[in-house]
């Protein structure tokens, strides 16, 4: 791939990143017009996909007599989005809510973070964890079932479809740390089976330079693919696996089928990667 083609892709990526940044100040009337058209598109989408909070009574009615299984995202759902991704702590109140939910319903947390990181934040056993966008799935052992909400480290690995990529991910993390160290505010996070490049603290003028470095790395590692969310670029294995696939795997592991009419999976998330789970019926 030629560098000029990469540059074109970088410009497209930066435009996309701006779209995901609601606090950005629009600088011209043309920006306002484009924003208005996008607002109309969003309104049309919402009309077809109403807020679950607005439809709560109907959801409860539809859930009557069914087995509810809870799936939760972490960042932005159980914790606030923070400037420092290492400080996205869950509050004690939210932890108590998750604990209470898990008493009544089988519960799993599906996150782009590494499973170990999410476990260290949540500190609850008795639930399933699927980190790295579902590529690192762990479940409670029998011991966890007995001591339901004492955090234990002996959860069993259930599924790791990208285990062959571990050496590559470790290598790319080091490469990107070196390439982005001159971009103020950029940080690289190793999420075990994928990695995140955070730019929440990067000035917008530096976004293009950061995106270009990421794109250039992808040229050298074609087995990885790029996705992005709120102020984060993510590189992950080019395998057919995402949060939706993880949800289906967990449903089957829990002894139910995703398409069963007797089961109501409930997924709560706030970012683009959660849409893969929303699409599962």
CSV table of C-alpha atoms in Angstrom, one decimal:
chain,number,residue,atom,x,y,z
A,1,UNK,CA,0.0,0.0,0.0
A,2,UNK,CA,1.4,3.4,-1.0
A,3,UNK,CA,1.8,6.2,1.6
A,4,UNK,CA,-0.5,8.5,-0.3
A,5,UNK,CA,-3.3,6.0,-0.1
A,6,UNK,CA,-2.7,5.7,3.6
A,7,UNK,CA,-2.9,9.5,3.9
A,8,UNK,CA,-6.3,9.5,2.2
A,9,UNK,CA,-7.5,6.8,4.6
A,10,UNK,CA,-6.1,8.8,7.6
A,11,UNK,CA,-8.2,11.9,6.5
A,12,UNK,CA,-11.3,9.8,6.3
A,13,UNK,CA,-10.5,8.3,9.7
A,14,UNK,CA,-10.0,11.7,11.3
A,15,UNK,CA,-13.3,12.9,9.9
A,16,UNK,CA,-14.9,9.8,11.5
A,17,UNK,CA,-13.2,10.5,14.8
A,18,UNK,CA,-14.6,14.1,14.7
A,19,UNK,CA,-18.1,12.6,14.3
A,20,UNK,CA,-17.6,10.7,17.5
A,21,UNK,CA,-16.6,13.8,19.4
A,22,UNK,CA,-19.8,15.6,20.4
A,23,UNK,CA,-18.0,18.4,22.1
A,24,UNK,CA,-16.3,19.6,19.0
A,25,UNK,CA,-17.1,23.2,18.1
A,26,UNK,CA,-18.5,23.6,14.6
A,27,UNK,CA,-16.7,26.3,12.7
A,28,UNK,CA,-18.9,27.1,9.7
A,29,UNK,CA,-22.4,27.1,8.3
A,30,UNK,CA,-21.6,24.1,6.2
A,31,UNK,CA,-20.6,22.2,9.3
A,32,UNK,CA,-23.9,23.2,10.8
A,33,UNK,CA,-25.8,22.0,7.7
A,34,UNK,CA,-24.0,18.6,7.8
A,35,UNK,CA,-24.6,18.3,11.5
A,36,UNK,CA,-28.3,19.1,10.9
A,37,UNK,CA,-28.6,16.3,8.3
A,38,UNK,CA,-26.9,13.9,10.6
A,39,UNK,CA,-29.2,14.9,13.4
A,40,UNK,CA,-32.2,14.0,11.1
A,41,UNK,CA,-30.6,10.6,10.4
A,42,UNK,CA,-30.2,10.0,14.1
A,43,UNK,CA,-33.8,11.0,14.8
A,44,UNK,CA,-35.0,8.6,12.1
A,45,UNK,CA,-32.9,5.8,13.6
A,46,UNK,CA,-34.2,6.5,17.1
A,47,UNK,CA,-37.8,6.3,15.8
A,48,UNK,CA,-37.1,2.8,14.7
A,49,UNK,CA,-35.0,1.9,17.7
A,50,UNK,CA,-36.7,3.6,20.7
A,51,UNK,CA,-34.9,4.0,24.1
A,52,UNK,CA,-35.2,1.0,26.3
A,53,UNK,CA,-35.7,3.3,29.2
A,54,UNK,CA,-38.8,4.8,27.5
A,55,UNK,CA,-40.1,1.3,26.7
A,56,UNK,CA,-39.3,-0.2,30.1
A,57,UNK,CA,-42.8,-1.3,31.0
A,58,UNK,CA,-43.2,-3.0,27.6
A,59,UNK,CA,-39.9,-4.8,28.1
A,60,UNK,CA,-41.0,-6.0,31.5
A,61,UNK,CA,-44.3,-7.2,30.1
A,62,UNK,CA,-42.5,-9.1,27.3
A,63,UNK,CA,-40.1,-10.6,29.9
A,64,UNK,CA,-42.9,-12.2,31.9
A,65,UNK,CA,-42.3,-16.0,32.1
A,66,UNK,CA,-38.9,-15.8,30.4
A,67,UNK,CA,-35.4,-16.3,31.7
A,68,UNK,CA,-33.6,-13.0,31.7
A,69,UNK,CA,-29.8,-13.0,31.1
A,70,UNK,CA,-27.9,-9.8,31.7
A,71,UNK,CA,-25.0,-8.6,29.6
A,72,UNK,CA,-23.1,-5.4,30.5
A,73,UNK,CA,-20.5,-3.3,28.9
A,74,UNK,CA,-18.0,-1.7,31.3
A,75,UNK,CA,-16.6,1.7,30.2
A,76,UNK,CA,-19.3,4.2,29.9
A,77,UNK,CA,-21.9,1.8,31.3
A,78,UNK,CA,-20.7,0.5,34.7
A,79,UNK,CA,-18.1,3.3,35.0
A,80,UNK,CA,-17.7,6.8,33.8
A,81,UNK,CA,-15.6,7.7,30.8
A,82,UNK,CA,-12.4,9.1,32.3
A,83,UNK,CA,-9.5,11.2,31.0
A,84,UNK,CA,-7.1,8.5,32.4
A,85,UNK,CA,-8.3,5.1,31.2
A,86,UNK,CA,-6.6,3.4,34.1
A,87,UNK,CA,-8.8,5.3,36.5
A,88,UNK,CA,-12.2,4.3,35.1
A,89,UNK,CA,-13.2,2.8,38.5
A,90,UNK,CA,-16.7,1.4,39.2
A,91,UNK,CA,-18.3,3.0,42.2
A,92,UNK,CA,-19.3,1.0,45.3
A,93,UNK,CA,-22.9,1.8,44.5
A,94,UNK,CA,-22.7,0.5,41.0
A,95,UNK,CA,-20.8,-2.6,42.2
A,96,UNK,CA,-23.7,-3.3,44.6
A,97,UNK,CA,-26.2,-2.9,41.8
A,98,UNK,CA,-24.3,-5.5,39.6
A,99,UNK,CA,-24.1,-7.7,42.7
A,100,UNK,CA,-27.8,-7.5,43.2
A,101,UNK,CA,-28.6,-8.1,39.5
A,102,UNK,CA,-26.3,-11.2,39.5
A,103,UNK,CA,-28.2,-12.7,42.5
A,104,UNK,CA,-31.4,-12.8,40.4
A,105,UNK,CA,-30.1,-13.2,36.8
A,106,UNK,CA,-27.1,-14.9,35.2
A,107,UNK,CA,-24.8,-12.0,34.4
A,108,UNK,CA,-21.8,-11.3,32.1
A,109,UNK,CA,-19.6,-8.3,31.5
A,110,UNK,CA,-18.4,-8.0,27.9
A,111,UNK,CA,-15.7,-5.4,27.4
A,112,UNK,CA,-13.0,-4.2,25.1
A,113,UNK,CA,-10.6,-4.2,28.1
A,114,UNK,CA,-8.6,-7.2,29.1
A,115,UNK,CA,-10.6,-9.6,31.3
A,116,UNK,CA,-8.0,-9.3,34.1
A,117,UNK,CA,-8.4,-5.5,34.0
A,118,UNK,CA,-12.2,-5.6,34.2
A,119,UNK,CA,-12.1,-8.2,37.0
A,120,UNK,CA,-9.7,-6.0,38.9
A,121,UNK,CA,-12.1,-3.1,38.6
A,122,UNK,CA,-15.4,-5.0,39.3
A,123,UNK,CA,-14.1,-7.4,42.0
A,124,UNK,CA,-17.1,-9.7,41.8
A,125,UNK,CA,-17.0,-13.5,41.3
A,126,UNK,CA,-20.0,-15.5,40.4
A,127,UNK,CA,-20.4,-13.7,37.0
A,128,UNK,CA,-18.8,-14.2,33.6
A,129,UNK,CA,-16.2,-11.9,32.1
A,130,UNK,CA,-15.5,-11.6,28.4
A,131,UNK,CA,-12.7,-9.2,27.8
A,132,UNK,CA,-10.9,-8.2,24.6
A,133,UNK,CA,-14.2,-7.7,22.9
A,134,UNK,CA,-15.2,-11.2,23.8
A,135,UNK,CA,-12.0,-12.9,22.8
A,136,UNK,CA,-11.1,-13.8,26.4
A,137,UNK,CA,-14.0,-15.5,28.1
A,138,UNK,CA,-13.8,-16.7,31.7
A,139,UNK,CA,-16.5,-18.1,33.9
A,140,UNK,CA,-17.0,-18.8,37.6
A,141,UNK,CA,-15.7,-22.1,39.1
A,142,UNK,CA,-17.6,-24.2,41.6
A,143,UNK,CA,-15.7,-22.4,44.3
A,144,UNK,CA,-16.9,-19.1,43.0
A,145,UNK,CA,-20.5,-20.4,43.2
A,146,UNK,CA,-20.1,-21.2,46.9
A,147,UNK,CA,-18.5,-17.9,47.8
A,148,UNK,CA,-20.6,-16.0,45.3
A,149,UNK,CA,-19.3,-12.4,45.8
A,150,UNK,CA,-15.8,-12.8,47.2
A,151,UNK,CA,-13.4,-11.9,44.4
A,152,UNK,CA,-11.3,-15.0,43.5
A,153,UNK,CA,-8.6,-15.3,40.9
A,154,UNK,CA,-9.4,-18.9,39.9
A,155,UNK,CA,-12.1,-18.4,37.2
A,156,UNK,CA,-11.8,-20.9,34.4
A,157,UNK,CA,-10.9,-19.9,30.9
A,158,UNK,CA,-13.8,-20.9,28.7
A,159,UNK,CA,-12.8,-19.6,25.2
A,160,UNK,CA,-9.9,-17.7,23.6
A,161,UNK,CA,-10.4,-17.7,19.8
A,162,UNK,CA,-7.4,-15.4,19.2
A,163,UNK,CA,-4.7,-17.1,21.4
A,164,UNK,CA,-2.4,-17.4,18.4
A,165,UNK,CA,-2.3,-13.6,18.1
A,166,UNK,CA,-0.8,-13.0,21.6
A,167,UNK,CA,2.8,-12.6,20.5
A,168,UNK,CA,1.8,-10.2,17.7
A,169,UNK,CA,-0.3,-8.1,20.0
A,170,UNK,CA,2.5,-7.7,22.5
A,171,UNK,CA,4.9,-6.8,19.6
A,172,UNK,CA,2.5,-4.2,18.2
A,173,UNK,CA,1.9,-2.6,21.6
A,174,UNK,CA,5.6,-1.9,21.9
A,175,UNK,CA,5.9,-0.6,18.3
A,176,UNK,CA,3.0,1.8,18.8
A,177,UNK,CA,4.3,3.0,22.2
A,178,UNK,CA,7.5,3.9,20.4
A,179,UNK,CA,5.8,5.5,17.4
A,180,UNK,CA,3.3,7.6,19.5
A,181,UNK,CA,5.6,8.7,22.3
A,182,UNK,CA,6.1,12.1,20.6
A,183,UNK,CA,2.3,12.8,20.4
A,184,UNK,CA,1.3,14.5,23.6
A,185,UNK,CA,-1.6,12.8,25.5
A,186,UNK,CA,-1.6,9.6,23.4
A,187,UNK,CA,-1.5,6.3,25.4
A,188,UNK,CA,-1.4,2.7,24.3
A,189,UNK,CA,-3.2,0.0,26.3
A,190,UNK,CA,-2.5,-3.7,26.0
A,191,UNK,CA,-5.9,-5.5,26.3
A,192,UNK,CA,-4.3,-8.9,25.8
A,193,UNK,CA,-6.0,-10.0,22.6
A,194,UNK,CA,-6.4,-6.5,21.2
A,195,UNK,CA,-4.9,-3.1,22.0
A,196,UNK,CA,-6.3,0.4,22.4
A,197,UNK,CA,-4.7,3.7,21.4
A,198,UNK,CA,-6.4,6.4,23.6
A,199,UNK,CA,-6.4,10.0,22.3
A,200,UNK,CA,-8.9,11.6,24.7
A,201,UNK,CA,-6.1,13.8,26.0
A,202,UNK,CA,-4.6,14.5,22.5
A,203,UNK,CA,-5.3,18.0,21.0
A,204,UNK,CA,-7.4,17.6,17.9
A,205,UNK,CA,-4.5,19.0,15.8
A,206,UNK,CA,-2.6,15.9,16.6
A,207,UNK,CA,-5.3,13.4,15.6
A,208,UNK,CA,-4.1,13.1,12.0
A,209,UNK,CA,-0.5,12.4,13.0
A,210,UNK,CA,-1.7,9.7,15.5
A,211,UNK,CA,-4.1,8.1,13.0
A,212,UNK,CA,-1.3,8.0,10.4
A,213,UNK,CA,1.0,6.2,12.8
A,214,UNK,CA,-1.7,3.6,13.5
A,215,UNK,CA,-2.4,3.1,9.8
A,216,UNK,CA,1.3,2.7,9.0
A,217,UNK,CA,1.6,0.0,11.7
A,218,UNK,CA,-1.4,-1.8,10.1
A,219,UNK,CA,0.5,-2.1,6.8
A,220,UNK,CA,3.2,-4.1,8.6
A,221,UNK,CA,0.6,-6.2,10.5
A,222,UNK,CA,-2.1,-7.0,7.9
A,223,UNK,CA,-3.6,-9.7,10.2
A,224,UNK,CA,-4.9,-7.0,12.4
A,225,UNK,CA,-7.9,-4.7,11.8
A,226,UNK,CA,-8.8,-1.3,12.9
A,227,UNK,CA,-12.0,-0.3,14.8
A,228,UNK,CA,-12.7,2.9,16.8
A,229,UNK,CA,-15.0,4.1,19.5
A,230,UNK,CA,-15.1,7.2,21.7
A,231,UNK,CA,-11.7,8.8,21.6
A,232,UNK,CA,-10.0,5.4,21.1
A,233,UNK,CA,-8.5,3.5,18.2
A,234,UNK,CA,-8.4,-0.3,18.5
A,235,UNK,CA,-6.4,-2.9,16.7
A,236,UNK,CA,-7.6,-6.4,17.0
A,237,UNK,CA,-7.2,-9.8,15.2
A,238,UNK,CA,-8.9,-10.1,11.8
A,239,UNK,CA,-11.1,-13.0,12.9
A,240,UNK,CA,-14.9,-13.2,12.8
A,241,UNK,CA,-15.4,-12.6,16.5
A,242,UNK,CA,-16.9,-9.7,18.3
A,243,UNK,CA,-19.2,-8.9,21.3
A,244,UNK,CA,-22.2,-10.4,19.5
A,245,UNK,CA,-20.4,-13.7,18.9
A,246,UNK,CA,-19.3,-13.6,22.6
A,247,UNK,CA,-22.9,-13.1,23.6
A,248,UNK,CA,-24.1,-16.1,21.6
A,249,UNK,CA,-21.2,-18.2,23.0
A,250,UNK,CA,-22.1,-17.3,26.6
A,251,UNK,CA,-25.8,-18.0,26.0
A,252,UNK,CA,-25.0,-21.5,24.8
A,253,UNK,CA,-22.5,-22.0,27.6
A,254,UNK,CA,-25.2,-21.0,30.1
A,255,UNK,CA,-27.4,-23.8,28.8
A,256,UNK,CA,-29.7,-21.6,26.7
A,257,UNK,CA,-30.0,-20.9,23.0
A,258,UNK,CA,-29.8,-17.4,21.6
A,259,UNK,CA,-32.9,-17.9,19.4
A,260,UNK,CA,-35.0,-19.5,22.2
A,261,UNK,CA,-38.3,-17.8,22.8
A,262,UNK,CA,-38.1,-18.6,26.5
A,263,UNK,CA,-34.9,-16.5,27.0
A,264,UNK,CA,-34.7,-12.7,27.0
A,265,UNK,CA,-31.0,-11.5,26.7
A,266,UNK,CA,-30.6,-7.9,27.9
A,267,UNK,CA,-27.5,-6.1,26.8
A,268,UNK,CA,-26.6,-2.7,28.1
A,269,UNK,CA,-23.8,-0.7,26.4
A,270,UNK,CA,-22.9,2.7,25.1
A,271,UNK,CA,-20.4,2.5,22.3
A,272,UNK,CA,-20.1,1.4,18.7
A,273,UNK,CA,-18.7,-2.0,19.4
A,274,UNK,CA,-21.7,-2.8,21.5
A,275,UNK,CA,-23.8,-2.7,18.3
A,276,UNK,CA,-22.5,-6.1,17.4
A,277,UNK,CA,-24.2,-7.4,20.5
A,278,UNK,CA,-27.4,-5.4,19.9
A,279,UNK,CA,-27.8,-7.2,16.5
A,280,UNK,CA,-28.0,-10.6,18.1
A,281,UNK,CA,-31.6,-11.9,18.2
